[in-house]
XYZ file of C-alpha atoms in Angstrom:
610
model
C -72.859 71.907 52.256
C -70.154 70.602 49.849
C -72.713 68.118 48.585
C -75.308 70.622 48.088
C -72.988 72.993 46.208
C -71.909 70.176 43.950
C -75.438 69.610 43.162
C -76.084 73.321 42.278
C -78.630 73.532 45.071
C -78.712 76.790 47.249
C -78.398 75.871 50.941
C -81.219 76.963 53.162
C -80.848 80.172 55.146
C -79.954 79.562 58.880
C -81.967 81.640 61.338
C -79.872 83.388 64.037
C -81.000 83.322 67.578
C -79.962 85.824 70.245
C -80.082 85.347 73.932
C -82.702 88.024 74.234
C -85.266 86.206 72.091
C -87.636 83.573 73.420
C -88.791 80.580 71.422
C -92.102 79.241 72.368
C -92.093 75.431 73.227
C -94.197 73.181 71.015
C -96.800 70.899 72.645
C -95.702 67.323 72.900
C -98.828 66.088 70.846
C -98.084 68.458 68.194
C -94.622 67.059 68.093
C -95.995 63.541 67.635
C -98.463 64.385 65.019
C -96.203 66.455 62.907
C -95.755 64.750 59.591
C -92.161 64.044 58.324
C -90.692 66.206 55.745
C -91.235 64.964 52.223
C -87.903 66.603 51.151
C -85.055 63.881 51.229
C -81.572 65.181 51.164
C -79.400 64.255 48.135
C -77.098 62.203 50.489
C -80.071 59.944 51.437
C -81.179 59.541 47.840
C -77.619 58.338 46.781
C -77.622 55.820 49.528
C -80.993 54.432 48.802
C -80.130 54.185 45.189
C -76.764 52.288 45.975
C -78.822 49.885 48.111
C -81.226 49.093 45.409
C -78.360 48.611 42.802
C -76.730 46.234 45.230
C -80.077 44.276 45.653
C -80.406 44.139 41.793
C -76.882 42.775 41.642
C -77.621 40.023 44.042
C -80.804 39.271 42.032
C -78.592 38.820 38.947
C -77.538 35.274 38.008
C -73.885 34.610 38.449
C -71.776 34.782 35.235
C -71.321 31.416 33.619
C -67.913 29.612 34.161
C -65.302 30.315 31.643
C -65.361 27.953 28.576
C -62.387 27.724 26.478
C -62.738 28.780 22.860
C -60.144 25.960 21.970
C -62.492 23.112 23.080
C -63.220 20.999 19.961
C -60.953 23.378 17.748
C -57.475 23.481 19.161
C -55.062 25.920 17.522
C -52.420 24.200 15.596
C -49.628 25.991 17.504
C -50.551 24.178 20.566
C -49.634 20.907 19.017
C -46.211 22.079 17.999
C -44.511 19.031 19.661
C -46.404 16.314 17.670
C -45.320 14.881 14.356
C -48.723 14.405 12.648
C -50.186 14.202 9.128
C -52.629 17.026 8.342
C -55.543 14.603 8.730
C -54.329 13.114 12.044
C -53.790 16.654 13.285
C -57.267 17.679 12.254
C -58.659 14.762 14.334
C -56.746 15.778 17.385
C -57.636 19.491 17.092
C -61.383 18.493 17.049
C -61.462 15.768 19.690
C -63.706 16.737 22.500
C -63.235 13.544 24.509
C -60.220 14.498 26.412
C -61.303 17.764 27.649
C -61.927 16.946 31.325
C -63.716 20.294 31.791
C -64.496 23.098 29.547
C -60.963 24.518 29.982
C -58.801 21.521 30.922
C -57.470 19.053 28.231
C -54.729 16.369 28.188
C -53.170 14.589 25.222
C -50.770 11.588 24.649
C -48.498 10.799 21.916
C -46.457 7.299 21.721
C -44.099 7.002 18.720
C -41.740 4.014 18.459
C -39.520 3.964 15.524
C -37.472 1.175 14.024
C -34.405 2.287 11.899
C -31.840 0.267 9.809
C -28.832 1.767 8.269
C -26.654 -0.208 5.974
C -23.016 1.142 4.503
C -23.481 4.691 5.627
C -19.840 5.442 5.058
C -19.653 3.786 1.477
C -16.549 1.967 2.521
C -16.567 -1.892 2.115
C -13.451 -2.249 4.467
C -15.746 -1.243 7.451
C -18.678 -3.082 9.176
C -21.081 -0.184 9.917
C -24.585 -1.600 9.369
C -26.847 -0.994 12.367
C -30.370 -1.063 13.535
C -32.189 0.018 16.549
C -35.519 1.157 18.028
C -36.238 4.564 19.492
C -39.385 5.923 21.148
C -40.862 9.262 21.842
C -43.614 9.492 24.405
C -45.370 12.568 25.455
C -48.037 13.591 27.891
C -49.319 17.110 27.646
C -52.050 19.227 29.348
C -53.551 22.463 28.343
C -55.168 24.602 30.998
C -57.075 27.532 29.539
C -57.704 29.464 32.838
C -59.714 32.452 31.580
C -59.694 35.123 28.793
C -56.059 36.360 29.830
C -54.164 33.333 30.632
C -53.391 29.614 29.581
C -50.651 27.264 30.536
C -49.167 24.355 28.463
C -47.003 21.658 29.953
C -45.667 18.778 28.103
C -43.566 15.917 29.380
C -41.421 13.913 27.074
C -39.557 10.785 27.205
C -37.154 9.745 24.494
C -35.228 6.531 24.758
C -33.176 3.898 22.826
C -34.535 0.540 23.492
C -31.889 -1.390 25.492
C -29.843 1.671 26.360
C -29.972 0.914 30.208
C -27.753 -1.428 32.235
C -28.141 -3.448 35.325
C -27.527 -1.102 38.323
C -24.576 -3.662 39.362
C -22.965 -2.783 36.122
C -23.238 -6.415 34.824
C -25.840 -8.825 33.532
C -29.153 -8.116 31.948
C -31.522 -7.641 34.919
C -34.317 -5.165 34.864
C -33.456 -1.590 35.715
C -35.361 0.823 38.025
C -36.524 4.154 36.993
C -33.740 6.368 38.048
C -32.212 9.800 37.148
C -28.804 8.370 36.385
C -27.793 5.652 34.070
C -24.177 5.824 34.339
C -21.246 8.357 34.596
C -19.620 10.347 31.523
C -16.222 11.699 32.111
C -15.304 15.204 30.943
C -12.156 17.220 31.338
C -11.669 17.950 35.071
C -15.167 16.412 36.111
C -17.714 13.440 36.191
C -21.057 14.335 34.969
C -24.074 11.843 35.550
C -26.004 10.856 32.422
C -29.523 11.773 33.194
C -32.607 9.808 32.425
C -34.280 10.843 29.160
C -37.426 11.987 30.741
C -37.615 15.746 30.689
C -40.019 18.670 30.231
C -40.410 19.624 26.311
C -42.812 22.525 27.215
C -43.787 24.325 30.205
C -44.906 27.835 29.386
C -47.634 30.549 30.250
C -49.695 32.370 27.540
C -50.655 35.852 28.452
C -53.445 36.285 25.849
C -54.204 39.989 26.377
C -50.714 41.116 27.119
C -51.375 44.127 24.530
C -54.103 44.677 22.052
C -53.836 41.759 19.431
C -50.741 40.640 21.290
C -49.715 37.537 23.240
C -46.709 36.836 25.416
C -45.384 33.201 25.720
C -43.145 32.767 28.750
C -41.183 29.667 29.678
C -39.801 26.481 27.911
C -41.676 26.437 24.484
C -41.620 25.079 20.958
C -42.256 27.140 17.818
C -41.884 27.104 14.011
C -41.799 29.596 11.474
C -42.419 29.744 7.557
C -41.399 26.149 6.158
C -39.470 25.460 9.291
C -36.134 25.914 7.203
C -34.566 28.245 9.781
C -36.498 27.777 12.905
C -38.628 24.544 13.436
C -39.730 22.046 15.973
C -37.686 19.400 14.370
C -40.118 16.659 15.296
C -38.856 14.428 12.544
C -36.187 13.531 15.023
C -37.328 11.663 18.276
C -36.005 14.373 20.532
C -37.102 17.747 18.774
C -36.260 21.411 19.635
C -37.341 23.369 22.650
C -36.300 26.955 23.646
C -36.263 28.539 27.020
C -37.240 32.216 26.939
C -39.913 34.717 26.180
C -41.806 35.351 22.914
C -44.229 38.123 22.074
C -46.623 37.510 19.419
C -48.552 40.535 17.542
C -51.179 39.054 15.197
C -53.834 40.528 12.871
C -55.563 39.276 9.742
C -52.865 40.580 7.439
C -49.903 41.292 9.563
C -48.005 39.511 12.281
C -44.751 40.235 14.071
C -43.157 37.777 16.437
C -40.108 38.612 18.697
C -38.316 36.332 20.933
C -35.384 35.781 23.184
C -34.158 32.589 24.581
C -31.172 31.100 26.295
C -29.524 28.376 24.432
C -26.557 27.731 26.760
C -25.519 28.963 30.228
C -21.940 28.624 31.616
C -22.507 29.399 35.184
C -23.751 27.062 37.761
C -26.630 28.172 39.921
C -27.392 27.667 43.560
C -28.777 24.581 45.486
C -27.360 22.067 42.958
C -28.129 23.680 39.567
C -25.141 22.537 37.531
C -24.565 23.345 33.821
C -22.751 21.053 31.417
C -22.141 24.110 28.783
C -18.981 25.651 30.284
C -15.972 25.002 28.185
C -13.812 24.978 31.120
C -15.697 21.990 32.473
C -16.949 20.208 29.465
C -14.253 20.638 26.890
C -13.897 22.367 23.611
C -17.070 21.000 22.001
C -19.217 22.745 24.639
C -20.639 26.279 24.624
C -20.261 29.190 26.948
C -23.149 31.713 27.271
C -25.185 31.499 24.063
C -28.516 33.295 23.127
C -31.078 33.362 20.506
C -32.955 36.521 19.396
C -35.268 36.803 16.603
C -37.874 39.238 14.870
C -40.156 37.380 12.412
C -42.768 39.384 10.272
C -45.511 38.172 8.255
C -47.433 40.073 5.644
C -50.547 38.551 4.030
C -51.914 41.139 1.648
C -54.311 38.528 0.015
C -55.062 34.708 -0.230
C -52.678 34.744 -3.258
C -49.471 35.891 -1.429
C -47.698 35.610 1.911
C -44.427 37.451 2.655
C -42.066 36.784 5.464
C -39.186 38.995 6.569
C -37.002 37.837 9.353
C -33.773 38.523 11.357
C -32.394 35.762 13.655
C -29.240 36.105 15.878
C -27.257 33.527 17.460
C -24.918 35.189 19.969
C -22.028 33.152 21.470
C -19.878 34.385 24.226
C -16.030 34.303 23.495
C -14.480 30.846 23.872
C -11.442 29.377 25.564
C -11.005 26.405 23.456
C -7.287 26.952 22.837
C -6.511 26.995 26.576
C -5.804 23.762 28.423
C -5.772 22.539 31.937
C -8.371 21.981 34.629
C -7.913 25.598 36.074
C -8.257 27.614 32.967
C -9.103 31.170 33.612
C -12.571 31.756 32.013
C -11.626 35.256 31.229
C -8.652 34.396 29.040
C -10.033 35.379 25.638
C -8.736 33.061 22.760
C -11.523 34.223 20.505
C -14.068 37.237 20.453
C -17.910 36.937 20.672
C -19.307 34.989 17.830
C -22.323 36.938 16.425
C -24.193 35.089 13.714
C -27.055 37.030 11.964
C -29.378 35.453 9.619
C -31.688 37.791 7.424
C -34.057 36.403 5.222
C -37.199 36.722 3.056
C -39.729 34.130 2.024
C -42.625 34.284 -0.524
C -45.273 31.849 -1.263
C -48.844 31.467 -2.244
C -49.420 28.814 0.339
C -51.645 31.130 2.661
C -53.978 28.701 4.259
C -53.438 27.060 7.662
C -50.581 24.600 7.767
C -48.743 26.279 4.881
C -51.159 24.846 2.429
C -53.028 26.252 -0.602
C -56.390 27.936 -0.285
C -59.389 25.790 -1.278
C -59.880 25.703 -5.013
C -56.323 26.311 -5.980
C -53.909 23.830 -7.698
C -50.696 25.490 -8.322
C -48.551 26.200 -5.443
C -44.906 27.907 -5.344
C -42.455 29.220 -2.817
C -39.125 31.067 -2.814
C -36.804 31.884 0.133
C -33.441 33.576 0.470
C -31.295 34.267 3.510
C -27.755 35.534 4.222
C -25.684 35.065 7.314
C -23.307 37.791 8.431
C -21.476 38.851 11.596
C -18.165 37.858 12.949
C -17.041 34.299 14.185
C -14.817 36.023 16.875
C -11.733 34.359 15.478
C -8.572 36.390 14.859
C -6.262 35.108 12.109
C -3.181 36.359 10.236
C -4.671 38.637 7.660
C -5.499 36.404 4.503
C -5.030 39.463 2.233
C -1.410 39.934 3.110
C 0.050 37.758 0.430
C 3.650 38.730 1.531
C 2.976 37.299 5.087
C 4.686 40.330 6.502
C 5.932 39.836 10.177
C 7.401 41.979 12.906
C 9.539 41.322 15.892
C 12.185 38.717 16.405
C 12.583 35.504 18.017
C 9.802 34.383 20.353
C 8.232 37.797 19.805
C 7.937 37.412 15.935
C 4.433 37.565 14.671
C 2.182 38.497 11.787
C 2.073 42.353 11.222
C -1.476 42.316 10.317
C -4.631 40.447 11.701
C -8.075 40.117 10.819
C -11.383 38.776 12.282
C -13.145 36.025 10.470
C -16.567 37.115 9.112
C -19.634 35.035 8.603
C -20.440 35.228 4.782
C -22.897 32.379 3.939
C -26.226 32.203 2.006
C -29.192 29.957 1.305
C -31.704 30.044 -1.661
C -34.715 27.685 -2.404
C -37.250 27.639 -4.940
C -39.968 25.109 -5.283
C -43.242 24.615 -7.052
C -45.950 21.961 -7.587
C -49.254 21.172 -9.141
C -52.182 19.498 -7.342
C -54.800 17.570 -8.993
C -57.390 15.236 -7.234
C -54.992 13.858 -4.624
C -51.996 13.899 -6.849
C -49.066 16.299 -6.528
C -46.025 16.697 -8.801
C -43.444 19.091 -7.546
C -39.845 20.246 -8.195
C -37.314 21.950 -5.959
C -33.877 23.557 -6.006
C -31.883 24.348 -2.860
C -28.432 25.903 -2.352
C -26.845 26.045 0.932
C -23.301 27.839 0.349
C -20.050 26.163 1.059
C -16.575 27.378 1.843
C -13.916 27.181 -0.808
C -11.212 28.098 1.726
C -11.682 27.514 5.328
C -8.465 29.134 6.469
C -9.201 32.581 5.199
C -11.079 35.529 6.670
C -14.696 34.246 5.373
C -16.723 31.578 7.009
C -19.003 30.752 4.088
C -20.452 27.254 5.019
C -24.289 27.787 5.656
C -25.384 27.098 9.120
C -28.971 25.494 9.073
C -29.705 26.583 12.577
C -32.758 25.011 13.947
C -34.348 23.801 10.663
C -36.571 20.714 10.642
C -34.561 18.121 8.944
C -36.884 16.134 6.700
C -40.665 15.907 6.004
C -42.860 18.880 6.234
C -46.555 18.642 5.492
C -48.698 18.947 3.390
C -46.064 18.559 0.542
C -43.249 16.724 2.322
C -40.737 18.989 0.732
C -38.944 20.798 3.797
C -35.842 18.786 4.005
C -33.015 17.224 2.080
C -34.080 13.565 2.073
C -35.246 11.266 4.913
C -32.029 9.436 5.363
C -30.445 12.722 6.657
C -27.134 11.603 4.711
C -26.548 15.264 3.861
C -28.370 18.411 4.954
C -28.243 22.158 4.114
C -24.578 22.947 4.307
C -22.326 23.005 1.244
C -24.856 21.551 -0.962
C -26.857 22.222 -4.264
C -29.920 19.836 -4.334
C -32.284 19.369 -7.241
C -35.366 17.372 -6.475
C -38.628 15.924 -7.715
C -41.483 15.104 -5.480
C -44.512 12.892 -6.437
C -47.296 12.444 -3.975
C -50.669 10.707 -3.942
C -53.228 10.724 -1.100
C -56.434 8.877 -0.858
C -58.654 8.523 2.439
C -58.788 4.880 1.870
C -55.360 3.869 0.681
C -53.240 6.342 2.499
C -50.409 8.620 1.341
C -47.843 7.676 -1.103
C -44.608 9.794 -1.544
C -41.717 9.351 -3.885
C -38.889 11.670 -4.124
C -35.432 11.839 -5.806
C -32.691 14.054 -4.638
C -29.546 15.011 -6.682
C -27.173 16.222 -3.926
C -24.038 17.934 -5.116
C -21.281 19.996 -3.345
C -21.551 23.765 -3.520
C -17.848 24.309 -3.237
C -15.738 21.098 -4.034
C -13.172 22.140 -1.500
C -15.582 22.139 1.383
C -16.758 19.126 3.503
C -19.613 16.698 3.331
C -21.852 17.618 6.097
C -24.489 15.196 7.674
C -27.913 16.189 9.176
C -26.382 17.682 12.328
C -23.920 19.860 10.232
C -21.117 17.698 11.347
C -18.355 17.022 8.728
C -18.476 13.443 7.814
C -15.253 11.385 8.419
C -14.238 7.951 7.400
C -11.314 5.623 7.943
C -10.184 5.241 4.246
C -8.944 7.942 1.924
C -6.502 10.949 1.593
C -5.441 12.849 4.560
C -4.781 16.643 4.840
C -1.414 16.210 3.072
C -2.693 14.125 0.159
C -1.489 10.860 1.372
C -3.695 7.763 0.914
C -4.097 5.999 4.404
C -6.342 3.172 5.618
C -7.818 2.666 9.156
C -7.104 6.104 10.228
C -9.470 9.132 10.607
C -9.737 11.085 7.371
C -12.449 13.208 5.736
C -15.550 11.404 4.308
C -15.252 13.113 0.765
C -12.602 14.963 -1.172
C -11.721 18.022 0.563
C -9.169 20.882 0.208
C -9.236 22.903 3.269
C -6.939 25.800 2.315
C -7.734 25.588 -1.427
C -4.178 24.675 -2.250
C -3.978 24.127 -5.911
C -0.734 22.147 -5.407
C -2.328 19.628 -2.986
C -0.981 16.179 -3.768
C -3.520 13.692 -5.358
C -6.136 16.383 -5.155
C -9.144 14.968 -7.144
C -12.053 17.130 -6.602
C -15.603 15.537 -6.837
C -18.855 17.463 -7.404
C -21.753 14.919 -6.624
C -22.369 13.605 -3.132
C -25.291 11.438 -3.526
C -28.310 10.456 -5.436
C -31.077 9.599 -3.075
C -34.367 7.744 -3.850
C -37.089 8.019 -1.166
C -40.244 5.923 -0.925
C -42.698 6.847 1.876
C -46.089 5.304 2.774
C -48.320 6.752 5.491
C -51.578 4.999 6.501
C -54.108 6.315 8.932
C -55.454 3.181 10.580
C -58.140 5.060 12.576
C -58.647 8.575 14.049
C -55.707 8.278 16.428
C -53.211 5.816 15.057
C -51.298 5.720 11.816
C -48.319 3.756 10.340
C -45.284 5.508 8.566
C -42.829 3.361 6.520
C -39.847 4.694 4.557
C -37.205 3.184 2.418
C -34.141 4.988 0.857
C -31.579 3.755 -1.583
C -28.371 6.104 -1.855
C -25.783 6.086 -4.619
C -22.451 7.756 -3.761
C -21.034 10.248 -6.261
C -17.485 11.093 -7.263
C -16.850 13.307 -4.199
C -17.110 10.104 -2.289
C -15.657 7.761 -4.847
C -12.425 9.829 -5.340
C -11.700 9.704 -1.660
C -12.444 5.917 -0.905
C -10.714 4.748 -3.993
C -10.429 0.767 -3.939
C -12.576 0.575 -0.778
C -15.435 2.544 -2.354
C -18.876 0.721 -2.000
C -21.383 2.634 -4.005
C -24.595 1.674 -2.407
C -26.179 2.490 0.973
C -29.690 1.866 2.277
C -32.097 3.184 4.911
C -35.330 1.907 6.137
C -37.718 3.125 8.898
C -40.880 2.003 10.409
C -42.899 4.274 12.747
C -46.092 3.710 14.725
C -47.659 6.994 15.537
C -50.478 7.209 18.275
C -51.657 10.580 19.156
C -54.955 11.660 20.784
C-alpha cells in the first residue's frame, strides 16, 4: 500500500465477503488454463530493474589500476632533501626507470665531500688547519597509493670518514654497524652517541584533505621563498627536517601554507623513549619544549610578480639555565617564555618553477624584508633607569624597576641580475641587524632561523659565501655574482663578498650563528691576553665608551669564491669550490701582532643522484 501511494496509484478496491454469501468454486482445468496477469506490481518491476543493473555492472570491465601522475614528472617538492643543479634535478624528475610500478618509485643519493680549511681564526699563533671527508647517503621511496594518499620515506646516513673506533676502544680494527659509537657525558647523566643513520623524512600526503588543499603529516622537509628564513639546508651534509603537520592550500594565483612542528621535547616517553633536550639533563645549551608555527602566503598576480607574506613563530618554554645541581626543580623559572616572531614580505619577478625567470625574460630582481619581535623571557634591571634605583637593604636589596628583554631585529636583502645566453651578472646587498648593547632591554641580533647557508639555484645567491665564515647575523654584505653555464663545459660561478659588521660592538657570528672565539686578543675588560678564550673580533658587549683599548673594527672579511660544477652524465656531477678570505680591521684590531690576514677553503663534492 505504502509503495502504491508513493507512486501515486490508487489501490484496488477490496471486495467484502459475508458469511451468508457463497462463492462458486472454479473448475481445476479452468485454473490451469487461466493466463497470468500481465499487470506487474511496482515492487516487482523495481527488483527486476535492480537485477538488470547488477548484471550490467558485472559485464563492465574493471576500472584500470591507479597510475601516479608523478610518474616521469615528479613534483620538485618531493625532491626536497637532494642538493641538485637545475639540470640534474630535471633529469631525476623525468626518470621513468626507477618506478617499480605505476605508483611506486625509489631513489638514491650518494654525496661524499672533501673539505680543507686553513687558518680559520686568522691567528698565526695557532695551528688550526684541517681537512676531512664527510658523506651524505640517502635512500628514498615514494608510494602514490591513490587519488587521496601518498607516502614518502627517506633514510639518510651522514658520517665523517674515520669517526668510529674499535669496539675495544683501542687499535684500528673494523667496526660493526651499531647504534652506539661511544658515550657522551652530560650533567647528571650518560648519553650514548647514536649512529648517524636516521629517518630524514617519513610523512603521509592527504591529497584531497579539502578542495585545493593537501595535508602533510609526519617528519618532513620544506623550503619557502629563497630559503632565507626556512630552507632544507641541503648545502650542509645533514640538512633540516621538521616533525609535525603542514596544510597547503594552492591555486594558480594564491597559496597559503600553515605548519606546526615540534623542535624540542623535554619530557621522556614510555618504553625507552629518552630525550636529550631537557636542560635539567643536558645542561644550559639544551632546549626545553620548543615549537615552530608558521603561516606562509604567496600571491602571483602575473608572471611578472610574486609576493610572499609570512609569519613564523619559534616558541620556547621558560628555561632553568641559571639553576644548578642534578636535581633542579623543572618548575623553577629563571626566565619567562621565549617567543620569537618573524614577520616578513618578499617580492620578486622570478615566478617560474625553481624560483627562476619565465622563459624569454632576461632581467631578474628580488627584495625581502623581515622583522623579529617578541620577548626573550629574560628579566633584567630596567636599562632605562639611569639612576639604578634600588629598594630594600642588605641581602634583600634589589633594583626597584625591572624589564623583560624584547626581540628587536631586522633583515633586508635586495638583489638583481641580468641574463644573456648563459651568462648572468648580479649584485646583492644584505643586512642582518646587530646589537650595539647586549646588556640592555633589546635583543637586536638577527636570528637566521632555518635558512639555507650557501648556494641556491639557479643564481647561487641565497647565502653569504660558501666558506660559511660569517652568516646573516650582525652583517652588512655587498656582493657581486658572475655565472656562466654551458651544457658542454658546465657551470662556472665567481662571487665576491664584502662582509662588514652591522654594529661594531656586536660579535662576529659563524654559519651556525655562534659567536666566533679565539685564543689571542682583548678580553671583556680590555686587557690583551694570549692562550686564553677571548672573542674572535673587536667587541664591546655593554657599549661602554670608556672600555680600555677599545678599537672598533668595521670590516670582517673579504671573500672570493670560485665554483665549478660539471654534469658528467644524467645522474652524476662534480662540484669544486675554492675560497680565499682576507680578514678586515674588526679581526686585525683584535689579534694585534698574532694577526694572519689570509685564510683558504677548498671543497670537492661528488654528487650521484637518481
